[in-house]
């Protein structure tokens, strides 16, 4: 009886927090659709006037390249720091951790001048490289924690079979670590997609390179009082991230729990 009460209580708490989390999004949808009537023309108007096709394309390019490059680098760095013992490993790991502690606001100005001197401002490379660096810091930390949770017997079995470190990583550990990797991909995708400050500083003259959050900001400035149009634009920008999360939610939960049980 007590376990049943505990289960009901837990579900009630989760339902409450779900309502709290979804209520703002529900309000945005109601305003965008102009309920209780139903008017979807605001979405087509926002799409056309806000140039969201261009902004979404830019965000897809920046996010996709950032996730792929940082993901591969993070897996390799996490494998090295999590399973290998070599001189300077602890210091190297602390350098990666330092990347997690430095706010973007403290480096954005010198970063802009460095990119401008290299001719990378107002370019995809200028948008992607800094976000790859920031994502690798987190990704290495995340993947190191996963690889350290791998049973030593699995690594020993791979070595006995004659597998190299490269083969062990990509053919043995990566398939096993799919939930942790997909969780890292999901988090990196959301952070990169929602990044606002770096595109604002780096893309200062080429409107065609604006990302979705940056484009939404300029769209908001041009339609300050047209709230249904603003809400429609916000939903357009949020839709891809929501879709990715819904698609990967099971892997996300499994990845968050990976490493909780060790051999």
Short mmCIF file of C-alpha atoms in Angstrom, two decimals:
data_model
loop_
_atom_site.label_atom_id
_atom_site.label_comp_id
_atom_site.label_asym_id
_atom_site.label_seq_id
_atom_site.Cartn_x
_atom_site.Cartn_y
_atom_site.Cartn_z
CA UNK A 1 0.00 0.00 0.00
CA UNK A 2 2.83 2.38 0.88
CA UNK A 3 4.58 1.71 -2.42
CA UNK A 4 1.35 2.47 -4.28
CA UNK A 5 0.95 5.75 -2.40
CA UNK A 6 4.55 6.61 -3.12
CA UNK A 7 4.01 5.89 -6.82
CA UNK A 8 0.91 8.10 -6.92
CA UNK A 9 2.76 10.86 -5.08
CA UNK A 10 5.71 10.69 -7.47
CA UNK A 11 3.45 10.86 -10.51
CA UNK A 12 1.57 13.80 -9.02
CA UNK A 13 4.84 15.69 -8.47
CA UNK A 14 6.01 14.92 -12.01
CA UNK A 15 2.66 16.00 -13.44
CA UNK A 16 2.83 19.26 -11.51
CA UNK A 17 6.28 20.08 -12.81
CA UNK A 18 5.25 19.09 -16.35
CA UNK A 19 2.35 21.53 -16.19
CA UNK A 20 4.65 24.26 -14.88
CA UNK A 21 7.12 23.60 -17.71
CA UNK A 22 4.49 23.41 -20.47
CA UNK A 23 2.28 26.29 -19.36
CA UNK A 24 4.44 29.06 -20.92
CA UNK A 25 4.65 27.15 -24.20
CA UNK A 26 0.89 26.65 -24.16
CA UNK A 27 0.40 30.39 -23.68
CA UNK A 28 2.66 31.11 -26.64
CA UNK A 29 0.72 28.67 -28.83
CA UNK A 30 -2.63 30.14 -27.79
CA UNK A 31 -1.44 33.64 -28.61
CA UNK A 32 0.10 32.61 -31.95
CA UNK A 33 -3.02 30.76 -33.08
CA UNK A 34 -5.25 33.55 -31.74
CA UNK A 35 -7.51 31.08 -29.95
CA UNK A 36 -10.40 30.45 -29.26
CA UNK A 37 -10.63 31.11 -32.98
CA UNK A 38 -8.01 29.47 -35.18
CA UNK A 39 -5.81 31.61 -37.41
CA UNK A 40 -2.66 30.02 -38.82
CA UNK A 41 -1.94 32.88 -41.20
CA UNK A 42 0.34 34.42 -38.57
CA UNK A 43 2.82 31.61 -39.16
CA UNK A 44 3.02 32.17 -42.91
CA UNK A 45 3.31 35.92 -42.35
CA UNK A 46 6.06 35.46 -39.77
CA UNK A 47 7.89 33.00 -42.04
CA UNK A 48 7.80 35.42 -44.96
CA UNK A 49 8.45 38.71 -43.19
CA UNK A 50 10.99 37.30 -40.75
CA UNK A 51 13.14 35.53 -43.42
CA UNK A 52 13.14 32.48 -41.16
CA UNK A 53 13.95 30.11 -44.01
CA UNK A 54 17.39 31.71 -44.29
CA UNK A 55 17.91 31.92 -40.54
CA UNK A 56 16.87 28.32 -39.96
CA UNK A 57 19.17 27.15 -42.75
CA UNK A 58 22.09 28.96 -41.13
CA UNK A 59 21.30 27.49 -37.72
CA UNK A 60 21.04 23.99 -39.18
CA UNK A 61 24.44 24.35 -40.86
CA UNK A 62 26.15 25.79 -37.79
CA UNK A 63 24.55 23.32 -35.39
CA UNK A 64 25.15 20.25 -37.58
CA UNK A 65 28.83 20.98 -38.20
CA UNK A 66 29.42 21.94 -34.57
CA UNK A 67 27.77 18.79 -33.24
CA UNK A 68 29.58 16.45 -35.63
CA UNK A 69 33.05 17.95 -35.21
CA UNK A 70 32.82 18.48 -31.45
CA UNK A 71 31.22 15.06 -31.00
CA UNK A 72 34.05 13.20 -32.75
CA UNK A 73 36.72 15.18 -30.91
CA UNK A 74 34.96 14.72 -27.56
CA UNK A 75 34.65 10.96 -28.01
CA UNK A 76 38.34 10.60 -28.82
CA UNK A 77 39.48 12.94 -26.04
CA UNK A 78 37.11 11.35 -23.52
CA UNK A 79 38.37 7.88 -24.46
CA UNK A 80 41.99 8.90 -24.01
CA UNK A 81 41.40 10.61 -20.66
CA UNK A 82 38.99 7.98 -19.39
CA UNK A 83 40.78 4.74 -20.24
CA UNK A 84 44.45 5.56 -20.76
CA UNK A 85 47.15 6.48 -18.28
CA UNK A 86 49.78 8.89 -19.55
CA UNK A 87 51.86 11.75 -18.20
CA UNK A 88 49.99 15.04 -17.98
CA UNK A 89 46.51 13.49 -18.26
CA UNK A 90 45.27 15.18 -15.09
CA UNK A 91 46.58 18.59 -16.16
CA UNK A 92 45.05 18.18 -19.61
CA UNK A 93 41.71 17.27 -18.09
CA UNK A 94 41.84 20.37 -15.88
CA UNK A 95 42.36 22.47 -19.01
CA UNK A 96 39.17 21.03 -20.46
CA UNK A 97 37.37 21.75 -17.19
CA UNK A 98 38.64 25.34 -17.34
CA UNK A 99 36.76 25.69 -20.61
CA UNK A 100 33.53 24.97 -18.75
CA UNK A 101 34.15 27.66 -16.16
CA UNK A 102 34.90 30.60 -18.46
CA UNK A 103 31.75 32.58 -19.39
CA UNK A 104 31.30 33.50 -23.03
CA UNK A 105 30.89 37.15 -22.05
CA UNK A 106 34.49 37.36 -20.81
CA UNK A 107 36.06 36.19 -24.07
CA UNK A 108 33.67 37.41 -26.76
CA UNK A 109 35.42 40.76 -27.37
CA UNK A 110 39.01 39.43 -27.79
CA UNK A 111 37.57 36.48 -29.70
CA UNK A 112 35.90 38.84 -32.16
CA UNK A 113 39.14 40.75 -32.80
CA UNK A 114 41.04 37.48 -33.26
CA UNK A 115 38.47 36.26 -35.76
CA UNK A 116 38.42 39.59 -37.57
CA UNK A 117 42.22 39.65 -37.86
CA UNK A 118 42.02 36.15 -39.38
CA UNK A 119 39.25 37.23 -41.77
CA UNK A 120 36.72 34.88 -40.15
CA UNK A 121 34.14 37.40 -38.97
CA UNK A 122 30.87 37.30 -40.93
CA UNK A 123 31.53 33.70 -41.96
CA UNK A 124 30.33 30.22 -41.12
CA UNK A 125 33.80 29.34 -39.85
CA UNK A 126 33.68 32.25 -37.43
CA UNK A 127 30.34 31.01 -36.10
CA UNK A 128 31.33 27.35 -35.90
CA UNK A 129 34.90 27.27 -34.54
CA UNK A 130 34.24 29.01 -31.18
CA UNK A 131 31.19 26.84 -30.54
CA UNK A 132 33.15 23.70 -31.38
CA UNK A 133 35.76 24.71 -28.81
CA UNK A 134 33.11 25.32 -26.13
CA UNK A 135 31.29 22.10 -26.95
CA UNK A 136 34.47 20.00 -26.84
CA UNK A 137 35.09 21.17 -23.26
CA UNK A 138 31.75 19.80 -22.12
CA UNK A 139 31.80 16.79 -24.44
CA UNK A 140 35.20 15.63 -23.18
CA UNK A 141 34.05 15.93 -19.59
CA UNK A 142 30.86 14.00 -20.38
CA UNK A 143 32.48 11.21 -22.40
CA UNK A 144 35.36 10.80 -19.94
CA UNK A 145 32.80 10.11 -17.21
CA UNK A 146 31.15 7.48 -19.41
CA UNK A 147 34.37 5.75 -20.44
CA UNK A 148 35.51 5.60 -16.81
CA UNK A 149 32.30 3.72 -16.01
CA UNK A 150 32.98 1.03 -18.63
CA UNK A 151 33.78 -2.35 -16.98
CA UNK A 152 37.53 -3.04 -17.20
CA UNK A 153 36.71 -6.59 -18.31
CA UNK A 154 35.27 -5.22 -21.55
CA UNK A 155 38.52 -3.41 -22.35
CA UNK A 156 40.56 -6.46 -21.39
CA UNK A 157 38.48 -8.70 -23.63
CA UNK A 158 39.06 -6.35 -26.56
CA UNK A 159 42.82 -6.32 -25.94
CA UNK A 160 42.94 -10.11 -25.67
CA UNK A 161 41.19 -10.34 -29.04
CA UNK A 162 43.96 -8.17 -30.49
CA UNK A 163 41.90 -5.03 -31.00
CA UNK A 164 43.81 -1.76 -31.22
CA UNK A 165 42.77 1.28 -29.21
CA UNK A 166 41.13 2.72 -32.33
CA UNK A 167 39.14 -0.47 -32.95
CA UNK A 168 38.20 -0.76 -29.28
CA UNK A 169 36.86 2.77 -29.28
CA UNK A 170 34.79 2.76 -32.47
CA UNK A 171 33.70 -0.88 -32.70
CA UNK A 172 33.28 -1.81 -29.04
CA UNK A 173 32.74 1.23 -26.83
CA UNK A 174 30.88 3.61 -29.16
CA UNK A 175 28.03 1.13 -29.83
CA UNK A 176 27.78 0.44 -26.08
CA UNK A 177 27.87 4.16 -25.31
CA UNK A 178 25.13 5.17 -27.74
CA UNK A 179 22.82 6.60 -25.01
CA UNK A 180 25.60 8.73 -23.53
CA UNK A 181 26.69 9.93 -26.98
CA UNK A 182 23.15 10.80 -28.06
CA UNK A 183 22.66 12.70 -24.80
CA UNK A 184 25.80 14.70 -25.52
CA UNK A 185 24.56 15.32 -29.08
CA UNK A 186 21.18 16.51 -27.82
CA UNK A 187 22.63 18.90 -25.24
CA UNK A 188 25.21 20.27 -27.67
CA UNK A 189 22.53 20.75 -30.33
CA UNK A 190 20.28 22.71 -27.98
CA UNK A 191 23.09 24.93 -26.70
CA UNK A 192 24.43 25.63 -30.17
CA UNK A 193 20.98 26.28 -31.63
CA UNK A 194 20.09 28.71 -28.83
CA UNK A 195 23.42 30.57 -28.82
CA UNK A 196 22.78 34.28 -29.24
CA UNK A 197 25.77 36.33 -28.09
CA UNK A 198 28.42 34.87 -30.41
CA UNK A 199 26.36 35.28 -33.61
CA UNK A 200 25.37 38.79 -32.51
CA UNK A 201 29.02 39.84 -32.21
CA UNK A 202 30.56 37.84 -35.04
CA UNK A 203 27.84 38.46 -37.67
CA UNK A 204 27.79 42.24 -37.61
CA UNK A 205 27.33 43.15 -41.27
CA UNK A 206 26.11 40.12 -43.25
CA UNK A 207 22.37 39.70 -42.60
CA UNK A 208 22.36 36.51 -44.65
CA UNK A 209 24.42 34.73 -41.98
CA UNK A 210 22.14 35.44 -39.03
CA UNK A 211 21.14 32.36 -37.05
CA UNK A 212 17.59 31.66 -35.91
CA UNK A 213 17.76 33.23 -32.40
CA UNK A 214 19.54 36.29 -33.78
CA UNK A 215 17.01 36.64 -36.58
CA UNK A 216 14.17 36.31 -34.09
CA UNK A 217 15.64 39.18 -32.07
CA UNK A 218 15.67 41.49 -35.09
CA UNK A 219 12.17 40.28 -36.01
CA UNK A 220 11.01 41.18 -32.51
CA UNK A 221 12.47 44.65 -32.85
CA UNK A 222 10.50 45.22 -36.05
CA UNK A 223 7.18 43.92 -34.66
CA UNK A 224 7.18 45.04 -31.04
CA UNK A 225 3.40 45.20 -30.58
CA UNK A 226 2.21 42.43 -32.93
CA UNK A 227 2.19 39.71 -30.27
CA UNK A 228 0.58 36.89 -32.32
CA UNK A 229 3.22 37.40 -35.00
CA UNK A 230 6.00 37.39 -32.41
CA UNK A 231 4.68 34.22 -30.78
CA UNK A 232 4.44 32.54 -34.18
CA UNK A 233 8.07 33.42 -34.88
CA UNK A 234 9.12 32.07 -31.48
CA UNK A 235 7.35 28.77 -32.14
CA UNK A 236 8.98 28.47 -35.56
CA UNK A 237 12.42 28.88 -33.99
CA UNK A 238 11.69 26.52 -31.09
CA UNK A 239 10.09 23.76 -33.18
CA UNK A 240 13.32 22.08 -34.43
CA UNK A 241 14.79 21.80 -30.91
CA UNK A 242 11.52 20.44 -29.52
CA UNK A 243 11.33 17.90 -32.34
CA UNK A 244 14.90 16.69 -31.72
CA UNK A 245 14.25 16.35 -27.99
CA UNK A 246 11.01 14.41 -28.50
CA UNK A 247 12.77 12.09 -30.94
CA UNK A 248 15.75 11.45 -28.62
CA UNK A 249 14.04 11.62 -25.22
CA UNK A 250 14.43 7.91 -24.45
CA UNK A 251 18.13 7.98 -25.32
CA UNK A 252 18.47 11.20 -23.32
CA UNK A 253 17.08 9.58 -20.17
CA UNK A 254 19.19 6.46 -20.69
CA UNK A 255 22.28 8.61 -21.22
CA UNK A 256 21.64 10.56 -18.04
CA UNK A 257 21.51 7.27 -16.14
CA UNK A 258 24.49 5.65 -17.87
CA UNK A 259 27.34 4.94 -15.54
CA UNK A 260 25.08 4.80 -12.51
CA UNK A 261 25.77 1.07 -12.16
CA UNK A 262 29.31 -0.24 -12.26
CA UNK A 263 30.63 -3.73 -12.39
#
